[in-house]
GROMACS .gro file of C-alpha atoms in nm:
model
  148
    1UNK     CA    1   0.502   1.520   3.045
    2UNK     CA    2   0.194   1.472   2.790
    3UNK     CA    3   0.165   1.049   2.591
    4UNK     CA    4   0.006   0.923   2.312
    5UNK     CA    5  -0.170   0.586   2.362
    6UNK     CA    6  -0.251   0.408   2.097
    7UNK     CA    7  -0.504   0.104   2.149
    8UNK     CA    8  -0.539  -0.196   1.835
    9UNK     CA    9  -0.835  -0.458   1.811
   10UNK     CA   10  -0.704  -0.795   1.793
   11UNK     CA   11  -0.879  -1.111   1.716
   12UNK     CA   12  -0.739  -1.399   1.542
   13UNK     CA   13  -0.831  -1.800   1.527
   14UNK     CA   14  -0.720  -2.141   1.414
   15UNK     CA   15  -0.341  -2.139   1.541
   16UNK     CA   16   0.054  -2.115   1.386
   17UNK     CA   17  -0.122  -2.151   1.030
   18UNK     CA   18  -0.452  -1.979   1.125
   19UNK     CA   19  -0.612  -1.611   1.068
   20UNK     CA   20  -0.706  -1.304   1.240
   21UNK     CA   21  -0.821  -0.956   1.201
   22UNK     CA   22  -0.601  -0.621   1.336
   23UNK     CA   23  -0.841  -0.274   1.382
   24UNK     CA   24  -0.659   0.017   1.533
   25UNK     CA   25  -0.857   0.385   1.496
   26UNK     CA   26  -0.750   0.417   1.113
   27UNK     CA   27  -0.669   0.125   1.012
   28UNK     CA   28  -0.830  -0.286   0.982
   29UNK     CA   29  -0.650  -0.534   0.836
   30UNK     CA   30  -0.642  -0.953   0.794
   31UNK     CA   31  -0.354  -1.030   0.947
   32UNK     CA   32  -0.231  -1.414   0.859
   33UNK     CA   33   0.183  -1.577   0.913
   34UNK     CA   34   0.366  -1.534   0.540
   35UNK     CA   35   0.353  -1.728   0.292
   36UNK     CA   36   0.726  -1.760   0.238
   37UNK     CA   37   0.724  -1.823   0.640
   38UNK     CA   38   0.459  -2.184   0.611
   39UNK     CA   39   0.167  -1.905   0.631
   40UNK     CA   40  -0.228  -1.860   0.499
   41UNK     CA   41   0.007  -1.551   0.376
   42UNK     CA   42  -0.390  -1.331   0.374
   43UNK     CA   43  -0.391  -0.971   0.422
   44UNK     CA   44  -0.021  -0.801   0.556
   45UNK     CA   45   0.204  -1.005   0.946
   46UNK     CA   46   0.393  -0.852   1.182
   47UNK     CA   47   0.720  -0.865   0.972
   48UNK     CA   48   0.513  -0.606   0.681
   49UNK     CA   49   0.378  -0.404   0.987
   50UNK     CA   50   0.679  -0.351   1.212
   51UNK     CA   51   0.885  -0.304   0.841
   52UNK     CA   52   0.639  -0.018   0.765
   53UNK     CA   53   0.615   0.153   1.066
   54UNK     CA   54   0.997   0.183   1.067
   55UNK     CA   55   0.943   0.341   0.706
   56UNK     CA   56   0.659   0.523   0.792
   57UNK     CA   57   0.874   0.737   1.050
   58UNK     CA   58   1.183   0.759   0.895
   59UNK     CA   59   1.034   0.926   0.575
   60UNK     CA   60   0.792   1.130   0.785
   61UNK     CA   61   1.133   1.253   1.024
   62UNK     CA   62   1.333   1.285   0.787
   63UNK     CA   63   1.095   1.508   0.497
   64UNK     CA   64   1.032   1.709   0.861
   65UNK     CA   65   1.398   1.775   0.931
   66UNK     CA   66   1.451   1.867   0.524
   67UNK     CA   67   1.151   2.099   0.569
   68UNK     CA   68   1.337   2.305   0.898
   69UNK     CA   69   1.701   2.265   0.751
   70UNK     CA   70   1.498   2.516   0.434
   71UNK     CA   71   1.624   2.227   0.214
   72UNK     CA   72   1.389   2.236  -0.115
   73UNK     CA   73   1.240   1.879  -0.235
   74UNK     CA   74   1.176   1.892  -0.555
   75UNK     CA   75   1.007   1.537  -0.489
   76UNK     CA   76   1.061   1.255  -0.258
   77UNK     CA   77   0.944   0.819  -0.194
   78UNK     CA   78   1.159   0.562  -0.052
   79UNK     CA   79   1.200   0.188  -0.069
   80UNK     CA   80   1.222  -0.038   0.234
   81UNK     CA   81   1.262  -0.372   0.282
   82UNK     CA   82   1.316  -0.552   0.600
   83UNK     CA   83   1.524  -0.938   0.591
   84UNK     CA   84   1.442  -1.195   0.852
   85UNK     CA   85   1.711  -1.450   0.939
   86UNK     CA   86   1.588  -1.802   0.942
   87UNK     CA   87   1.887  -2.026   1.103
   88UNK     CA   88   1.771  -2.343   1.300
   89UNK     CA   89   1.391  -2.334   1.274
   90UNK     CA   90   1.442  -1.938   1.400
   91UNK     CA   91   1.307  -1.656   1.280
   92UNK     CA   92   1.543  -1.330   1.340
   93UNK     CA   93   1.429  -0.972   1.238
   94UNK     CA   94   1.786  -0.843   1.072
   95UNK     CA   95   1.824  -0.548   0.922
   96UNK     CA   96   1.558  -0.281   0.762
   97UNK     CA   97   1.669  -0.095   0.437
   98UNK     CA   98   1.578   0.259   0.419
   99UNK     CA   99   1.603   0.397   0.020
  100UNK     CA  100   1.495   0.765   0.039
  101UNK     CA  101   1.493   0.894  -0.333
  102UNK     CA  102   1.571   1.284  -0.305
  103UNK     CA  103   1.476   1.499  -0.624
  104UNK     CA  104   1.580   1.817  -0.516
  105UNK     CA  105   1.593   2.173  -0.819
  106UNK     CA  106   1.924   2.255  -0.820
  107UNK     CA  107   2.133   2.057  -0.627
  108UNK     CA  108   2.514   2.167  -0.572
  109UNK     CA  109   2.797   1.897  -0.378
  110UNK     CA  110   2.702   2.089  -0.059
  111UNK     CA  111   2.311   2.062   0.001
  112UNK     CA  112   2.389   1.720  -0.138
  113UNK     CA  113   2.573   1.687   0.128
  114UNK     CA  114   2.362   1.800   0.374
  115UNK     CA  115   2.040   1.561   0.253
  116UNK     CA  116   2.363   1.219   0.422
  117UNK     CA  117   2.399   1.415   0.670
  118UNK     CA  118   1.959   1.523   0.764
  119UNK     CA  119   1.875   1.198   0.633
  120UNK     CA  120   2.161   0.988   0.905
  121UNK     CA  121   2.029   1.248   1.200
  122UNK     CA  122   1.701   1.103   1.015
  123UNK     CA  123   1.737   0.762   1.123
  124UNK     CA  124   1.936   0.860   1.426
  125UNK     CA  125   1.584   1.021   1.578
  126UNK     CA  126   1.269   0.844   1.405
  127UNK     CA  127   1.131   0.724   1.690
  128UNK     CA  128   1.150   0.339   1.614
  129UNK     CA  129   1.484   0.389   1.534
  130UNK     CA  130   1.570   0.429   1.820
  131UNK     CA  131   1.267   0.195   1.925
  132UNK     CA  132   1.459  -0.099   1.829
  133UNK     CA  133   1.787  -0.042   1.826
  134UNK     CA  134   2.059  -0.275   1.984
  135UNK     CA  135   1.764  -0.569   1.838
  136UNK     CA  136   1.694  -0.472   1.358
  137UNK     CA  137   2.038  -0.261   1.209
  138UNK     CA  138   1.885  -0.006   1.022
  139UNK     CA  139   2.040   0.123   0.713
  140UNK     CA  140   1.990   0.465   0.520
  141UNK     CA  141   2.067   0.456   0.116
  142UNK     CA  142   1.990   0.795  -0.012
  143UNK     CA  143   1.973   0.883  -0.422
  144UNK     CA  144   1.954   1.211  -0.440
  145UNK     CA  145   1.904   1.313  -0.788
  146UNK     CA  146   1.846   1.745  -0.986
  147UNK     CA  147   1.460   1.757  -1.088
  148UNK     CA  148   1.401   1.800  -1.425
   0.00000   0.00000   0.00000
C-alpha cells in the first residue's frame, strides 16, 4: 500500500469576519469568507477551494481517460460552477457542475458517444468526486466540437 500525505499550514485572525493565510507545498493564498456570504472577500475561500479541488481532479481524470482510450483531443478546457444553498442561515454546498469542452479533429458520432461515456466515467472515478459522493451532487455537461 502507498500513502501520500499533503500538508497545509494556516493562520487566521479576527473571528468569523477576519482573514488568514494558507500555505502548502505549491499553494499560497490569503483566505476569508466571500463578500457575498458576508465576509471580507480577501483571497480565496473554502467554497472556491472545494470547487477547485473537484474541478481539477475531474479535468485531470478526464484527460487521462481520454489519453488511455486513444482519443485524439485537439483541445480540452472546462468551466466549473459550485452551487451553495443558504436556508435559515445554514450554508450547504449543494452541487458542482463540470462543463468540459472537448475539441476533436474529426469526430464521428461513435467517437462523440465514446467521449460522453469517458466523461461520465471520469466523474465517477475522480478521487474528489468519490470523497464528496452522497454529500454534494456532481453533474457534468460535455460539449464536443470539431476543430476547424
